Amino acid sequence: MKTVAIIDYGMGNLHSVSKAVEHVAPDTRVLVTDDAALIREADRVILPGVGAIRDCMAEIRRLGVDELVKDVSRDRPLLGICVGMQALMSRSEENGGVDCINLFPAEVRYFGEGLTERSGSHAGERLKVPHMGWNEVYQTQDHPLWHHIPDGERFYFVHSFYAEAEHNPDLAGRTHYGVDLAAAVARDNIFAAQFHPEKSHNAGLQLLKNFVNWTGA
């Protein structure tokens, strides 16, 4: 039986993620745990996250999750979700600037006050922050986690900070909300999504199913 460990560092949407994985993979053992030994033994690992990056990174470092994530990502699939994705970047502007785990070189930016739509028929329209709701994701890598998901499918987002899409060498999917942003990044055994697959109905469930079946790079 395959095992998926969802890292519990006190800041993730743990119940929804675990239930969604259990739904798409009933023959998989799903563990919500802060036990490093159990996480190291798992076949696949998920790093969720909600809230402020300063608090998330404080707990990640206090519990040694940063080094744990680096270790497990070397030889098995790792999925970052929402702030869990942002935590994998190099640095975030949030809370005056916070150093992150640095598995990806991108920096996390604030949407900014007075965010406006810059292109299309709604150019000049003032946009709300946080970016909350459904938005199209356009795939920029032919990645196994996109299998059976149409390009331009809609996923559910809730965030005020984002990783840039422009000049991002690891971009796997982009979306647009005033600016082009990284909806997903991927490299080697790591895939991370700014959107919430556990809240994204059929497309999100398919992505989680793909993750459970993914063998990594």
Short mmCIF file of C-alpha atoms in Angstrom, two decimals:
data_model
loop_
_atom_site.label_atom_id
_atom_site.label_comp_id
_atom_site.label_asym_id
_atom_site.label_seq_id
_atom_site.Cartn_x
_atom_site.Cartn_y
_atom_site.Cartn_z
CA MET A 1 0.00 0.00 0.00
CA LYS A 2 1.32 3.44 -0.97
CA THR A 3 1.59 6.05 1.75
CA VAL A 4 1.05 9.81 1.39
CA ALA A 5 2.25 11.94 4.31
CA ILE A 6 0.69 15.39 4.75
CA ILE A 7 3.06 17.48 6.87
CA ASP A 8 1.35 18.94 9.93
CA TYR A 9 3.24 22.01 11.13
CA GLY A 10 0.11 23.69 12.43
CA MET A 11 -0.55 25.92 9.42
CA GLY A 12 -2.17 23.81 6.69
CA ASN A 13 -5.65 23.03 5.41
CA LEU A 14 -5.06 19.50 6.64
CA HIS A 15 -8.54 18.01 6.87
CA SER A 16 -9.65 19.06 3.39
CA VAL A 17 -6.42 17.91 1.76
CA SER A 18 -6.43 14.53 3.51
CA LYS A 19 -10.09 13.87 2.68
CA ALA A 20 -9.53 14.78 -0.97
CA VAL A 21 -6.54 12.42 -1.26
CA GLU A 22 -8.47 9.64 0.46
CA HIS A 23 -11.32 10.20 -2.00
CA VAL A 24 -9.17 9.86 -5.13
CA ALA A 25 -6.94 7.09 -3.77
CA PRO A 26 -8.96 4.85 -1.42
CA ASP A 27 -6.24 2.18 -1.50
CA THR A 28 -3.61 4.68 -0.30
CA ARG A 29 -2.68 5.23 3.34
CA VAL A 30 -2.95 8.95 4.10
CA LEU A 31 -1.14 10.26 7.17
CA VAL A 32 -1.47 13.75 8.65
CA THR A 33 1.61 13.93 10.82
CA ASP A 34 4.49 15.96 12.24
CA ASP A 35 6.52 12.78 12.86
CA ALA A 36 9.71 13.13 10.79
CA ALA A 37 10.30 9.38 10.78
CA LEU A 38 6.87 8.66 9.32
CA ILE A 39 7.28 11.40 6.74
CA ARG A 40 10.65 10.01 5.67
CA GLU A 41 9.08 6.57 5.23
CA ALA A 42 6.20 7.84 3.07
CA ASP A 43 6.10 7.26 -0.69
CA ARG A 44 4.81 10.76 -1.35
CA VAL A 45 4.73 13.95 0.70
CA ILE A 46 2.43 17.00 0.68
CA LEU A 47 3.37 20.39 2.16
CA PRO A 48 0.15 22.41 2.62
CA GLY A 49 -0.07 25.94 3.98
CA VAL A 50 -2.41 28.77 4.87
CA GLY A 51 -1.87 32.08 6.65
CA ALA A 52 1.07 34.46 6.87
CA ILE A 53 4.41 33.24 5.54
CA ARG A 54 6.30 34.58 8.59
CA ASP A 55 4.30 32.32 10.92
CA CYS A 56 4.51 29.38 8.51
CA MET A 57 8.27 29.65 8.10
CA ALA A 58 8.76 30.10 11.85
CA GLU A 59 7.01 26.78 12.50
CA ILE A 60 8.69 25.10 9.53
CA ARG A 61 12.11 26.03 10.89
CA ARG A 62 11.25 25.29 14.53
CA LEU A 63 10.15 21.77 13.60
CA GLY A 64 12.95 21.17 11.10
CA VAL A 65 10.46 20.82 8.25
CA ASP A 66 12.69 22.88 5.93
CA GLU A 67 15.50 20.32 5.99
CA LEU A 68 13.02 17.45 5.98
CA VAL A 69 11.37 18.79 2.82
CA LYS A 70 14.75 19.17 1.11
CA ASP A 71 15.64 15.59 1.99
CA VAL A 72 12.44 13.86 0.91
CA SER A 73 12.17 15.86 -2.34
CA ARG A 74 15.39 14.28 -3.58
CA ASP A 75 13.94 10.80 -4.08
CA ARG A 76 10.12 10.94 -4.06
CA PRO A 77 7.24 13.15 -5.23
CA LEU A 78 6.57 16.28 -3.19
CA LEU A 79 3.49 18.48 -3.64
CA GLY A 80 3.31 22.03 -2.25
CA ILE A 81 -0.10 23.70 -1.94
CA CYS A 82 -0.84 27.46 -1.65
CA VAL A 83 1.44 28.90 1.06
CA GLY A 84 3.15 25.50 0.94
CA MET A 85 4.18 26.45 -2.59
CA GLN A 86 5.31 29.93 -1.51
CA ALA A 87 7.39 28.38 1.27
CA LEU A 88 9.40 26.51 -1.37
CA MET A 89 10.49 29.78 -3.02
CA SER A 90 13.63 31.73 -2.14
CA ARG A 91 12.03 34.70 -0.38
CA SER A 92 8.69 36.43 0.19
CA GLU A 93 7.93 40.16 0.42
CA GLU A 94 5.26 39.40 3.02
CA ASN A 95 5.77 40.59 6.63
CA GLY A 96 8.64 42.86 5.61
CA GLY A 97 10.57 40.08 3.90
CA VAL A 98 10.92 36.43 4.89
CA ASP A 99 13.52 33.91 3.73
CA CYS A 100 11.90 30.67 2.58
CA ILE A 101 13.11 27.11 1.96
CA ASN A 102 14.75 28.07 -1.36
CA LEU A 103 14.05 24.98 -3.46
CA PHE A 104 12.95 27.34 -6.27
CA PRO A 105 14.71 30.63 -7.11
CA ALA A 106 11.54 32.72 -7.55
CA GLU A 107 10.54 35.45 -5.12
CA VAL A 108 7.01 35.94 -3.81
CA ARG A 109 5.48 39.38 -4.50
CA TYR A 110 2.48 41.30 -3.18
CA PHE A 111 -0.25 42.09 -5.69
CA GLY A 112 -0.06 45.70 -4.55
CA GLU A 113 -2.55 48.43 -3.77
CA GLY A 114 -4.61 49.66 -6.68
CA LEU A 115 -4.18 46.42 -8.65
CA THR A 116 -5.82 46.82 -12.06
CA GLU A 117 -6.46 44.51 -14.98
CA ARG A 118 -3.77 45.25 -17.57
CA SER A 119 -5.06 43.45 -20.64
CA GLY A 120 -8.21 42.24 -22.36
CA SER A 121 -11.69 43.70 -22.37
CA HIS A 122 -11.51 44.54 -18.65
CA ALA A 123 -8.26 46.55 -18.84
CA GLY A 124 -8.19 49.30 -16.24
CA GLU A 125 -10.70 47.56 -13.97
CA ARG A 126 -9.71 47.68 -10.31
CA LEU A 127 -9.15 44.19 -8.86
CA LYS A 128 -9.65 43.03 -5.30
CA VAL A 129 -6.89 41.64 -3.13
CA PRO A 130 -6.80 38.83 -2.14
CA HIS A 131 -7.22 37.07 -5.46
CA MET A 132 -10.07 34.81 -4.41
CA GLY A 133 -12.16 32.52 -6.57
CA TRP A 134 -11.92 30.56 -9.79
CA ASN A 135 -9.40 31.35 -12.48
CA GLU A 136 -8.03 29.66 -15.60
CA VAL A 137 -4.68 27.89 -15.44
CA TYR A 138 -2.67 27.55 -18.66
CA GLN A 139 -0.17 24.72 -18.66
CA THR A 140 3.42 25.58 -19.58
CA GLN A 141 4.99 22.16 -18.99
CA ASP A 142 3.86 18.76 -20.24
CA HIS A 143 3.84 17.43 -16.70
CA PRO A 144 2.30 14.17 -15.41
CA LEU A 145 0.20 16.12 -12.88
CA TRP A 146 -1.65 17.79 -15.78
CA HIS A 147 -2.72 14.48 -17.34
CA HIS A 148 -6.45 14.39 -18.18
CA ILE A 149 -6.81 18.07 -17.19
CA PRO A 150 -7.67 20.40 -20.10
CA ASP A 151 -5.44 23.39 -20.69
CA GLY A 152 -7.17 26.50 -19.39
CA GLU A 153 -9.12 24.58 -16.74
CA ARG A 154 -10.33 26.63 -13.79
CA PHE A 155 -8.95 26.15 -10.27
CA TYR A 156 -9.75 27.84 -6.96
CA PHE A 157 -7.36 30.49 -5.60
CA VAL A 158 -7.13 32.41 -2.32
CA HIS A 159 -3.96 34.51 -1.97
CA SER A 160 -2.58 38.04 -1.71
CA PHE A 161 1.01 37.14 -2.67
CA TYR A 162 2.26 35.32 -5.75
CA ALA A 163 5.36 33.92 -7.42
CA GLU A 164 6.15 35.66 -10.69
CA ALA A 165 5.58 33.87 -13.97
CA GLU A 166 7.92 36.03 -16.07
CA HIS A 167 11.44 34.61 -16.40
CA ASN A 168 10.50 31.75 -14.08
CA PRO A 169 12.55 28.71 -15.23
CA ASP A 170 10.34 26.25 -13.33
CA LEU A 171 6.95 27.53 -14.45
CA ALA A 172 4.46 24.68 -14.93
CA GLY A 173 1.25 26.71 -15.18
CA ARG A 174 0.31 30.37 -15.35
CA THR A 175 -2.77 32.38 -14.57
CA HIS A 176 -3.59 36.05 -14.88
CA TYR A 177 -4.90 38.39 -12.21
CA GLY A 178 -3.74 41.88 -13.01
CA VAL A 179 -0.32 40.33 -13.64
CA ASP A 180 0.82 36.97 -14.95
CA LEU A 181 1.58 34.75 -11.98
CA ALA A 182 2.88 31.25 -11.39
CA ALA A 183 -0.13 29.04 -10.80
CA ALA A 184 2.23 26.07 -10.57
CA VAL A 185 5.94 25.32 -10.64
CA ALA A 186 7.70 22.01 -11.13
CA ARG A 187 11.21 20.57 -11.20
CA ASP A 188 12.48 17.03 -10.71
CA ASN A 189 10.35 15.40 -7.97
CA ILE A 190 8.59 18.61 -6.90
CA PHE A 191 5.29 20.06 -8.09
CA ALA A 192 3.73 23.02 -6.31
CA ALA A 193 0.45 24.83 -6.92
CA GLN A 194 -0.70 28.27 -5.80
CA PHE A 195 -4.32 27.16 -6.17
CA HIS A 196 -6.12 24.74 -3.86
CA PRO A 197 -6.65 21.40 -5.65
CA GLU A 198 -8.69 20.12 -2.69
CA LYS A 199 -11.20 22.94 -3.35
CA SER A 200 -11.13 22.76 -7.14
CA HIS A 201 -13.73 20.06 -7.76
CA ASN A 202 -13.04 17.58 -10.57
CA ALA A 203 -9.89 19.22 -11.94
CA GLY A 204 -8.34 19.46 -8.49
CA LEU A 205 -9.24 15.88 -7.64
CA GLN A 206 -7.68 14.73 -10.92
CA LEU A 207 -4.48 16.58 -10.07
CA LEU A 208 -4.34 14.88 -6.65
CA LYS A 209 -5.01 11.51 -8.30
CA ASN A 210 -2.19 12.21 -10.75
CA PHE A 211 0.09 13.05 -7.82
CA VAL A 212 -0.66 9.78 -6.04
CA ASN A 213 0.19 7.89 -9.24
CA TRP A 214 3.24 9.98 -10.13
CA THR A 215 6.59 8.23 -9.68
CA GLY A 216 8.63 11.42 -9.83
CA ALA A 217 11.52 12.38 -12.08
#
